[in-house]
Coordinates of C-alpha atoms and ligand atoms in Angstrom, one line a residue:
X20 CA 87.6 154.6 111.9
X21 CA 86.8 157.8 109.9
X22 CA 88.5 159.4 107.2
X23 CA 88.7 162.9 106.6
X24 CA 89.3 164.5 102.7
X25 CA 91.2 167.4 103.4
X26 CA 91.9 170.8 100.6
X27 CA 90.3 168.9 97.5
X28 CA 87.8 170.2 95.2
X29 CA 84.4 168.4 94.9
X30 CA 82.6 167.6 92.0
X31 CA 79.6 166.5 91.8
X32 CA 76.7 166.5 88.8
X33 CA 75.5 169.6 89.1
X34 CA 78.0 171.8 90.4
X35 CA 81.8 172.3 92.2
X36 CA 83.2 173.7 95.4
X37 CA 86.0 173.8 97.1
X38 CA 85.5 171.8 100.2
X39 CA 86.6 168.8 102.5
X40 CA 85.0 165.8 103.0
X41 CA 84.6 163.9 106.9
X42 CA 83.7 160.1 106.3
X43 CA 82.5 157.7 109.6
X44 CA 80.3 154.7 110.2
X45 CA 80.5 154.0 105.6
X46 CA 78.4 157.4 105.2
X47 CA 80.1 160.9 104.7
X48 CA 79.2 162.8 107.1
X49 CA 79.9 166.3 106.3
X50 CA 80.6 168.2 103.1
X51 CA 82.4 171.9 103.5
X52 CA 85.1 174.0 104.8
X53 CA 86.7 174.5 108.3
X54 CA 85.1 170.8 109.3
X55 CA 85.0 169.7 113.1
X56 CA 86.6 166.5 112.8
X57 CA 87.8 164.3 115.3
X58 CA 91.4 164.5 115.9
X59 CA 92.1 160.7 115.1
X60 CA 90.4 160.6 111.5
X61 CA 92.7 159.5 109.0
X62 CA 93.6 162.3 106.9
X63 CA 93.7 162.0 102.8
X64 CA 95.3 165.0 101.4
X65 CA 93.4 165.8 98.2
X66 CA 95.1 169.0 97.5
X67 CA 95.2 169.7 93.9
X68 CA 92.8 167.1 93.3
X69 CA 89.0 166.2 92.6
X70 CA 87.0 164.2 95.0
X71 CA 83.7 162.8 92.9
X72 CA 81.6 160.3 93.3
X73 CA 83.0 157.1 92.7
X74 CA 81.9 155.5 89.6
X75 CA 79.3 153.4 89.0
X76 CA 79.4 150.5 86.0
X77 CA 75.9 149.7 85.0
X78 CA 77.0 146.9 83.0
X79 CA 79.3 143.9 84.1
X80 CA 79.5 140.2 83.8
X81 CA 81.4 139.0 86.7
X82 CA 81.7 135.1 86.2
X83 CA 78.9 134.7 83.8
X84 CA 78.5 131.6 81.9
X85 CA 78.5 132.0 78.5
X86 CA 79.0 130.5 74.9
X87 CA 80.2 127.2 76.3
X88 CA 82.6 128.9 78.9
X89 CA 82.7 130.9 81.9
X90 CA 84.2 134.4 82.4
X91 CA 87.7 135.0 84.0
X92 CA 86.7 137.7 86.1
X93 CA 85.0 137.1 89.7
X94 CA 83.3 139.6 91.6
X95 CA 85.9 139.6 93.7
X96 CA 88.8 139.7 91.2
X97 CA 86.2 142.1 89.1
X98 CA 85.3 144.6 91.9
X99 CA 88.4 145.4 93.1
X100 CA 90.0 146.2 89.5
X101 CA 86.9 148.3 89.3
X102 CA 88.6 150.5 92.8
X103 CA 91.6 150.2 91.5
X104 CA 90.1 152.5 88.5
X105 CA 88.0 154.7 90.7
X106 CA 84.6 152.6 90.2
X107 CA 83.0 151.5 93.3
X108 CA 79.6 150.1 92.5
X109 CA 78.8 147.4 89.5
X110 CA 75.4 146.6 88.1
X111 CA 75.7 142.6 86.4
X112 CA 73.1 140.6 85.6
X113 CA 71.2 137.3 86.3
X114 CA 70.9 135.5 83.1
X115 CA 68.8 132.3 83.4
X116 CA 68.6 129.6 80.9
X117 CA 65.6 129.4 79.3
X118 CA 63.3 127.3 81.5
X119 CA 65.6 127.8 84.4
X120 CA 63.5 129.3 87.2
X121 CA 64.4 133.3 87.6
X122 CA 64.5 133.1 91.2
X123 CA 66.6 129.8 91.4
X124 CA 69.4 132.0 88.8
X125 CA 68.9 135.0 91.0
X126 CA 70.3 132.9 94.2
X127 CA 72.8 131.8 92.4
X128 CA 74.7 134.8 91.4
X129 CA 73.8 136.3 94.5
X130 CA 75.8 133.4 96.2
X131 CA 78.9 134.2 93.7
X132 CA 78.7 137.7 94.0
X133 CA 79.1 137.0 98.0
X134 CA 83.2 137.7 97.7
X135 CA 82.6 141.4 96.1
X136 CA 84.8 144.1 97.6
X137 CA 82.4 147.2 96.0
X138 CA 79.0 147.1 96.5
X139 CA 77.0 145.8 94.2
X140 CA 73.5 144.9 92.0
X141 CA 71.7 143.0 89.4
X142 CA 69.2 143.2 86.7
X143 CA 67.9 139.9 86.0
X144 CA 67.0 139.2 82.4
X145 CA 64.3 137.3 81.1
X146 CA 65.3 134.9 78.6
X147 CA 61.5 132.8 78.8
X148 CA 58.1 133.1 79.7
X149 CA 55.6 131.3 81.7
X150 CA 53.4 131.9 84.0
X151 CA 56.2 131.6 86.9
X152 CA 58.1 134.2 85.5
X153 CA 55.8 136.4 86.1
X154 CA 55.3 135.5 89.7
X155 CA 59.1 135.9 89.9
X156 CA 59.4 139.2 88.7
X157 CA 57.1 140.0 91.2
X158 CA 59.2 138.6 93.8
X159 CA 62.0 140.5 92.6
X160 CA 61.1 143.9 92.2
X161 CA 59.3 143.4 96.0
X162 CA 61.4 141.3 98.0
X163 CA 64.8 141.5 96.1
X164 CA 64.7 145.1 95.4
X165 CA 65.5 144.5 91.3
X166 CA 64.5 147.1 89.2
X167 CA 65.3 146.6 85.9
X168 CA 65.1 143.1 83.9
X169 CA 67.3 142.5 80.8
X170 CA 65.9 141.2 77.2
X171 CA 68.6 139.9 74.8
X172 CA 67.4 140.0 71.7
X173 CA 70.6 138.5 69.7
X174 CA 71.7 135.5 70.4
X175 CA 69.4 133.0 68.9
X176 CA 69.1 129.5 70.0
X177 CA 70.6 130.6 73.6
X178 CA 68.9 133.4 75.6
X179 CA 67.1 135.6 73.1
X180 CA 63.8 137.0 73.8
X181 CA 61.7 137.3 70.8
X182 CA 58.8 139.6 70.3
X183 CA 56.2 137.7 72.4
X184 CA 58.4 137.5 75.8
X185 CA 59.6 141.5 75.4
X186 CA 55.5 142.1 74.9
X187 CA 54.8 140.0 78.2
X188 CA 57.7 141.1 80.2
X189 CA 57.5 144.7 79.0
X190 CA 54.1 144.3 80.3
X191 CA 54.9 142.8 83.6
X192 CA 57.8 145.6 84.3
X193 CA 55.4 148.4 83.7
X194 CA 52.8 146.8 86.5
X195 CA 55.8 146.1 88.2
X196 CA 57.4 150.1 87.9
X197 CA 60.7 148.3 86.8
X198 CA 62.5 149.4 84.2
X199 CA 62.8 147.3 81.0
X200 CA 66.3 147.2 79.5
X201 CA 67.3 145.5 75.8
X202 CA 70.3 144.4 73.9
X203 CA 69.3 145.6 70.8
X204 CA 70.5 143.3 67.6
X205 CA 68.5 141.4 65.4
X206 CA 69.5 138.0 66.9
X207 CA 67.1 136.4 63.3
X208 CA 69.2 138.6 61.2
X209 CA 72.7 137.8 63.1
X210 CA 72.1 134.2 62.6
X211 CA 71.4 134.3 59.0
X212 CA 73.8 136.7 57.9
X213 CA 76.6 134.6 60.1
X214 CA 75.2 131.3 58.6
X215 CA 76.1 133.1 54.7
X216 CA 79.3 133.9 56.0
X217 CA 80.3 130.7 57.0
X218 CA 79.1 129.2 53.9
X219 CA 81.1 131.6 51.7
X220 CA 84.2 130.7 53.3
X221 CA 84.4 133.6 56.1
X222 CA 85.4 131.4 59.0
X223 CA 87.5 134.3 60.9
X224 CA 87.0 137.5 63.5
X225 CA 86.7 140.0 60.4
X226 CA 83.3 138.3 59.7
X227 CA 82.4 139.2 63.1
X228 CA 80.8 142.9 62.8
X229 CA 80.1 142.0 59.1
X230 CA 77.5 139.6 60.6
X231 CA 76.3 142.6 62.8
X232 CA 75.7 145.3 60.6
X233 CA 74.9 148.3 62.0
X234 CA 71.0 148.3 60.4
X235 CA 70.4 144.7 62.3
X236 CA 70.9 147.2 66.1
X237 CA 69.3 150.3 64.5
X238 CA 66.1 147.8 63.8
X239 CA 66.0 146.0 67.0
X240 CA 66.2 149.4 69.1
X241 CA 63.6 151.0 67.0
X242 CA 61.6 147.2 67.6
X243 CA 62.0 147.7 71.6
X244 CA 61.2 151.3 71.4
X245 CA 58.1 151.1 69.7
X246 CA 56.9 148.1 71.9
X247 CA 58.0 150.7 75.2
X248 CA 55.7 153.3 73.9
X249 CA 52.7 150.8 72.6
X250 CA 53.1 149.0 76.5
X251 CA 54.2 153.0 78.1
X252 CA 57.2 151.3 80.0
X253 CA 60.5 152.6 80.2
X254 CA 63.4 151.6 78.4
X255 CA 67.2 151.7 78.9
X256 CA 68.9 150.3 76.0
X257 CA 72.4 149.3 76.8
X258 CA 75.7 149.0 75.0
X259 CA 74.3 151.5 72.1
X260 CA 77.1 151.3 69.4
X261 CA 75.7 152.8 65.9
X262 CA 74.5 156.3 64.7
X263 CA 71.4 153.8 63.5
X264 CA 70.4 153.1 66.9
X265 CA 71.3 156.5 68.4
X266 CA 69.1 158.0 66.0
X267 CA 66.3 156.2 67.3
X268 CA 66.5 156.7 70.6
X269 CA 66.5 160.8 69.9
X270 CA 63.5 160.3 67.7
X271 CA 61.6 158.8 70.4
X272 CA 63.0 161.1 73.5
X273 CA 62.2 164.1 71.2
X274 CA 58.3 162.5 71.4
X275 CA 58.6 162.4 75.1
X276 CA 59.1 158.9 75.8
X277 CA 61.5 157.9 78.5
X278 CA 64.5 156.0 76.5
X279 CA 67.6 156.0 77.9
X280 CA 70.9 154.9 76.3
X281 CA 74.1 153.1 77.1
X282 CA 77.7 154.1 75.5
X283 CA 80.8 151.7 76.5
X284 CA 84.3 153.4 76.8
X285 CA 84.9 150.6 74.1
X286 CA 82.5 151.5 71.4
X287 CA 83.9 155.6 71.9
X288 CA 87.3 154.7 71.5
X289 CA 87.7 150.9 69.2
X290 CA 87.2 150.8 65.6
X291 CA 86.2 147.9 63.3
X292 CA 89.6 148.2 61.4
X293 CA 90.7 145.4 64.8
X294 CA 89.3 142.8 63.4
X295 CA 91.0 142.6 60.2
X296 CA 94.3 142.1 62.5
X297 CA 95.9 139.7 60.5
X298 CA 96.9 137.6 64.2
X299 CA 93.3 135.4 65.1
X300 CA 94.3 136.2 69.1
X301 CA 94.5 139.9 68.4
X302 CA 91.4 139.8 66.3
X303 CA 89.4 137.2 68.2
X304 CA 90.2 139.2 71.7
X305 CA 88.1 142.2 70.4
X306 CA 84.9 140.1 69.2
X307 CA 82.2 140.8 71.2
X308 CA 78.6 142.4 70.5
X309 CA 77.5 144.3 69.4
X310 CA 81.2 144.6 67.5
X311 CA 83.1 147.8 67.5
X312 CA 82.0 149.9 64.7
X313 CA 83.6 152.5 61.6
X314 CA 84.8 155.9 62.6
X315 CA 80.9 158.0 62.2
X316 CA 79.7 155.9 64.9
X317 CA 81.8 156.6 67.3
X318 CA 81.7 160.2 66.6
X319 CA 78.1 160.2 66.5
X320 CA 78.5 157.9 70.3
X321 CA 80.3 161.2 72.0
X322 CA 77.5 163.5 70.5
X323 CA 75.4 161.3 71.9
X324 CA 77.0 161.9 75.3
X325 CA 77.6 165.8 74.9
X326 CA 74.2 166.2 74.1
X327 CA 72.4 163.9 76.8
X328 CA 70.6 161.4 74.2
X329 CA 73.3 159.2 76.3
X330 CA 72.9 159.0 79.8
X331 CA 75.9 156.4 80.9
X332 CA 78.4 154.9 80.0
X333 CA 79.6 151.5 80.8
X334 CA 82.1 148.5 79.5
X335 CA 79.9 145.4 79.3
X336 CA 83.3 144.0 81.4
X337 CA 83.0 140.2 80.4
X338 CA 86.4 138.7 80.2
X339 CA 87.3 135.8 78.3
X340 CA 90.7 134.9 77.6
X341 CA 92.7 133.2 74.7
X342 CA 93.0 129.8 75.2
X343 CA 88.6 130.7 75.1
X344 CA 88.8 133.0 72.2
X345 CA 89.9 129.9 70.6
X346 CA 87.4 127.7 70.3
X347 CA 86.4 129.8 67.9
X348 CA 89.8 129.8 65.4
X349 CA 87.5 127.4 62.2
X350 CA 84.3 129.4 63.3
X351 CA 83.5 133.0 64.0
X352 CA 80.6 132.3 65.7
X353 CA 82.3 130.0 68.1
X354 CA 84.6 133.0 69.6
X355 CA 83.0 133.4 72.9
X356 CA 82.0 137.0 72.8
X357 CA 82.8 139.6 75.2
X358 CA 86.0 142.1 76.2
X359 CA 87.2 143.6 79.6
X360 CA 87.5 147.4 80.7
X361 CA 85.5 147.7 84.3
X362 CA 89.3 149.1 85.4
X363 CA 89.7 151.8 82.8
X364 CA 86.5 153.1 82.1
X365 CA 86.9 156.5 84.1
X366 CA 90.3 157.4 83.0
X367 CA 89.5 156.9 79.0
X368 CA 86.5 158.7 79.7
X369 CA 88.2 161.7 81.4
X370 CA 90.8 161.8 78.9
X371 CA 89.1 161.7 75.5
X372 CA 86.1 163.3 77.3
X373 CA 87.0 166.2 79.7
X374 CA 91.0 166.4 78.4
X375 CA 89.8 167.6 75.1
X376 CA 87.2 169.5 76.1
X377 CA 84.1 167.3 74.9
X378 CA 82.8 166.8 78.8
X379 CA 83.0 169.1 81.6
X380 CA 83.9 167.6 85.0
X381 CA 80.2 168.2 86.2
X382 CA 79.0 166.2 82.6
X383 CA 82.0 163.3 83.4
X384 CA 80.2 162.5 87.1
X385 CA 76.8 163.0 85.7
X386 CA 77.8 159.9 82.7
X387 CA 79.9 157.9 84.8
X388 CA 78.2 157.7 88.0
X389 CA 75.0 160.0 89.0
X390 CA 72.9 159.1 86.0
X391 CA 73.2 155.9 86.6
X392 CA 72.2 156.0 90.0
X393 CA 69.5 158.6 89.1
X394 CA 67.9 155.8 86.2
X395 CA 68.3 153.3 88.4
X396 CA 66.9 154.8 91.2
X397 CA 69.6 154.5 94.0
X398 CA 70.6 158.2 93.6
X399 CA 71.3 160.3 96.0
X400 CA 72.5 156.8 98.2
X401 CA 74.9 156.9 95.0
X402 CA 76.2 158.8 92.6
X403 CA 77.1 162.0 94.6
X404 CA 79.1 163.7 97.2
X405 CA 76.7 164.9 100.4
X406 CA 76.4 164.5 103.4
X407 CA 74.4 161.3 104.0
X408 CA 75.3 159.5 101.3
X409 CA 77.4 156.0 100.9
X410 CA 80.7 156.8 101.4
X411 CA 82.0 155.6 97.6
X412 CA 84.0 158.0 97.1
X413 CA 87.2 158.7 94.0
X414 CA 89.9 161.0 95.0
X415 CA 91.0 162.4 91.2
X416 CA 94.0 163.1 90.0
X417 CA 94.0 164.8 87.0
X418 CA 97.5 165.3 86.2
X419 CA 98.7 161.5 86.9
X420 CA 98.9 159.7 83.9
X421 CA 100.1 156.0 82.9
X422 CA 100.1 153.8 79.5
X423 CA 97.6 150.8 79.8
X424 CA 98.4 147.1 79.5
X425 CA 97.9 143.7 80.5
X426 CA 100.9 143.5 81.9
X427 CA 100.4 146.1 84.3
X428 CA 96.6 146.0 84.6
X429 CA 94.9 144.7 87.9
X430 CA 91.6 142.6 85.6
X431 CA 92.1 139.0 85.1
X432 CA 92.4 138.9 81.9
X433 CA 95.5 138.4 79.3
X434 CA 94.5 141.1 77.0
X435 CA 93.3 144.5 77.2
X436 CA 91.4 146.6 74.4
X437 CA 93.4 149.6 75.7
X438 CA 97.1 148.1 75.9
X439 CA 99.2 151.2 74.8
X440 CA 96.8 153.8 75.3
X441 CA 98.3 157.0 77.7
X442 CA 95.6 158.1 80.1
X443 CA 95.7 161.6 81.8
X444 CA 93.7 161.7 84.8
X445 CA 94.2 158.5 87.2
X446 CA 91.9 157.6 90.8
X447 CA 95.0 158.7 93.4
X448 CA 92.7 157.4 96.0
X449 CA 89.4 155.3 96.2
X450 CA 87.1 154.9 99.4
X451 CA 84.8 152.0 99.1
X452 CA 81.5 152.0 102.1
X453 CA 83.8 154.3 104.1
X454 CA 87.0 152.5 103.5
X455 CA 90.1 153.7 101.8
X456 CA 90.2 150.3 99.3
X457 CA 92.8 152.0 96.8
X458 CA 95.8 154.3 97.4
X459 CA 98.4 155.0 94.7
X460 CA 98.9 151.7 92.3
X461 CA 97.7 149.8 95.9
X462 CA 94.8 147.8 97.0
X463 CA 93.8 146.6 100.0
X464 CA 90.8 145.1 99.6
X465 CA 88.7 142.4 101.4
X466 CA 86.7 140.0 99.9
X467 CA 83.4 139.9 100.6
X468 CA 83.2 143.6 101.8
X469 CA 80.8 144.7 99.4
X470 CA 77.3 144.7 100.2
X471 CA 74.3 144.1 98.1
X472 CA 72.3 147.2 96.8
X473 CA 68.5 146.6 96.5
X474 CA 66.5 149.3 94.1
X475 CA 63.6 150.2 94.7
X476 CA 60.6 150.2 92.3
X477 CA 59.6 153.9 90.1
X478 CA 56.5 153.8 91.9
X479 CA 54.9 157.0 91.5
X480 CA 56.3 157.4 87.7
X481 CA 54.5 154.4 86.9
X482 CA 51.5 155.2 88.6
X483 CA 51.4 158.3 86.4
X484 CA 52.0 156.2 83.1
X485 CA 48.9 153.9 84.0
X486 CA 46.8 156.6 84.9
X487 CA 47.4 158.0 81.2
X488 CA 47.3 154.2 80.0
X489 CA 43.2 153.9 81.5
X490 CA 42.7 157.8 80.0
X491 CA 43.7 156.6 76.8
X492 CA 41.3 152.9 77.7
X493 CA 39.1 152.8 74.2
X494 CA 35.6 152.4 75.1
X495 CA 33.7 149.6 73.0
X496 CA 31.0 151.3 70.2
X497 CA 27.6 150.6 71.3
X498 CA 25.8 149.0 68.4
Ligands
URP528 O1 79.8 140.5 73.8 C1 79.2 140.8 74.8 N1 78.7 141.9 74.9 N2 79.2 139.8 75.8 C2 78.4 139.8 76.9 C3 77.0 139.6 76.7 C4 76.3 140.8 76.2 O2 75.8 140.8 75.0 O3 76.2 141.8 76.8
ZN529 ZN1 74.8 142.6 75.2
ZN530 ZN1 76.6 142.7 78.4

């Protein structure tokens, strides 16, 4: 069956046209006007609307296990609230315990990820080291096609990665040409300041960000920075939140060093003021790290954007409900952390982005779908509209507009960080490896359509970084 986009206007990265858009065998197959298509194509009428690339999340949880619980959200339940949004490829990640072999977790959530209706990825993070992970990051980046691996480094006691694993695995990934990617808090510094609060009698979500000042992720990402240029690996820090760590990463781009940063719709639109919600539910259901932060941040978060010291955005989409949140009512630290968004990640960034003028359509593709694919090397597969590329595909309309909630939302989840939020600018239509997956407030989805995407390794960047690695070698003084 092929579809055929008929009197839209197409937007990709770098540029617009008006043009139609012929779709057969998951691939589009022509991009223009006056198309020869055959006569029994399905026909989407995109008149008065914009047909982009569909989006791509670089940052999900589907079903991870977590904090003593598991998230709500499957990939299936998880990727087709994503279509229903206009975003038709996830990133999520592998998160071994510590000790658990990284191969044995990667085959694991490749098995869960099985019911996905979008396609689909994973970075794998590395949350140990031993020898065998660095066989198994070998096997990764060659046989799986992973090219990025993930270092926590909050969450002490759990998964965080202290200095010597991000040295070893920074390491490995550059040998590797993988990308290294961080959470960057101060896990030590998070642990003792939550440890204070407790003991001073701050048991409740408004000790949650106070635990997490903005100085303990400005530190960290400066920490993981510095390491990246010592070891001359790349580095995508994810889920920037604070001016603090913003600030680092355009200190160390303006030196030339490939950093790349993170936004989630959540951290440009949430303030810290929700925590102080005087309900736990309502307080607990925003906790997650690192927390939403004052006012400056945020404004400094869509400079970030405008200006291109952020790449992507993304929603960290881990859902926990809250009869979960609650295990955490006598103990902050206890509130399994994490909040939802994967569905309504385009539209908040259209409106607060292009609707007042902060983003152009071109800049809104580039953050929400073509960077992405571009860092993570699956661009031009991805993350634009030509001919030849996977048919993922949103149909845009900009003048559709509708109020957010859980009650109306399609994530599995009982809360939503949005709820009475208006959005202008809604996915009329989204096309999912060729097939029309979303039309109008409709799904039809199949589980298990999606497919897995492998990466590819940044070969010949990397080749160029150890080339300057041996020029810089020190030779030994002769004595
Ligand atoms: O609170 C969050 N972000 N939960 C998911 C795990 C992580 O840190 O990304
Ligand atoms: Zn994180
Ligand atoms: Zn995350």
């Amino acid at each position: 069956m092929s579809l055929f986009i008929r009197g839209g206007t197409v937007i990709n990265a770098d540029g617009s046209e008006r043009a139609d858009v012929y779709i057969e065998g998951g691939l589009i197959k022509a991009v223009g006007q006056d198309l020869d298509v055959p006569s029994d194509a399905e026909v989407i009428d995109a008149h008065g609307q914009y047909v982009m690339p569909g989006g791509i999340d670089p940052h999900t949880h589907m079903q991870l296990p977590f904090m003593g619980t598991v998230a709500t959200e499957d990939f299936f339940t998880g990727t087709a609230a994503a279509l229903a949004g206009g975003t038709t490829m996830i990133i999520d990640f592998v998160i071994p315990n510590p000790q658990q072999p990284l191969m044995e977790a990667y085959q694991i959530w490749r098995g869960w990820a099985e019911k996905a209706c979008s396609d689909y990825s994973f970075h794998v993070a590395v949350t140990w080291w031993d020898d065998s992970v660095n066989v198994d990051m070998g096997r990764l980046v060659r046989d799986e096609g992973v090219n990025s691996f993930k270092h926590f480094m909050a969450y002490k006691g759990a998964i965080m990665a202290d200095d010597e694993i991000l040295y070893n695995s920074f390491t490995r990934a550059l040998e590797l040409g993988a990308m290294a990617t961080v959470h960057a808090e101060n896990g030590e510094m998070v642990f003792q300041l939550q440890q204070k609060l407790l003991a001073t009698g701050m048991t409740g979500p408004e000790a949650h960000p106070l635990s997490r000042p903005p100085a303990a992720e400005g530190e960290a990402a400066n920490r993981a920075i510095r390491l990246a240029e010592i070891i001359g690996v790349p580095l995508y820090i994810v889920h920037v939140s604070t001016k603090d760590a913003l600030d680092e990463i355009i200190r160390a781009r303006g030196n030339g060093q490939r950093v790349f940063g993170e936004a989630l719709a959540g951290h440009l639109l949430i303030d810290d003021s929700v925590y102080r919600h005087p309900d736990f539910e309502t307080a607990a259901a925003y906790v997650m790290s690192p927390p939403f932060r004052s006012k400056e941040h945020q404004t400094a978060l869509w400079k970030g954007l405008q200006s291109g010291s952020l790449q992507t955005t993304a929603t960290d989409h881990c859902c926990f409900c809250a009869d979960q949140k609650a295990a955490g009512r006598d103990d902050f630290t206890l509130i399994p952390n994490g909040t939802a968004g994967v569905e309504d990640r385009l539209s908040i960034l259209w409106t607060h982005g292009v609707g007042t003028g902060k983003l152009t359509r071109e800049e809104f593709v580039a953050v929400t779908s073509a960077n992405t694919a571009k860092i993570f090397n699956i661009y031009p597969r991805k993350g634009v509209i030509r001919a030849g590329a996977d048919a993922d595909i949103v149909v845009w309309d900009p003048a559709a507009s509708k109020t957010i909630s859980a009650k109306t939302h399609k994530q599995n989840i009982d809360f939503n960080i949005f709820e009475g939020m208006t959005v202008t600018g809604l996915a009329s239509h989204t096309i999912s490896g060729g097939k029309l997956r979303y039309k109008e407030g409709e799904l039809m989805v199949e589980k298990g359509s999606g497919s897995y995407v492998k990466r590819p390794a940044f070969q010949p960047m990397f080749n160029a970084l150890e080339k300057i690695a041996v020029a810089n070698k020190p030779t030994p003084v002769k004595r």
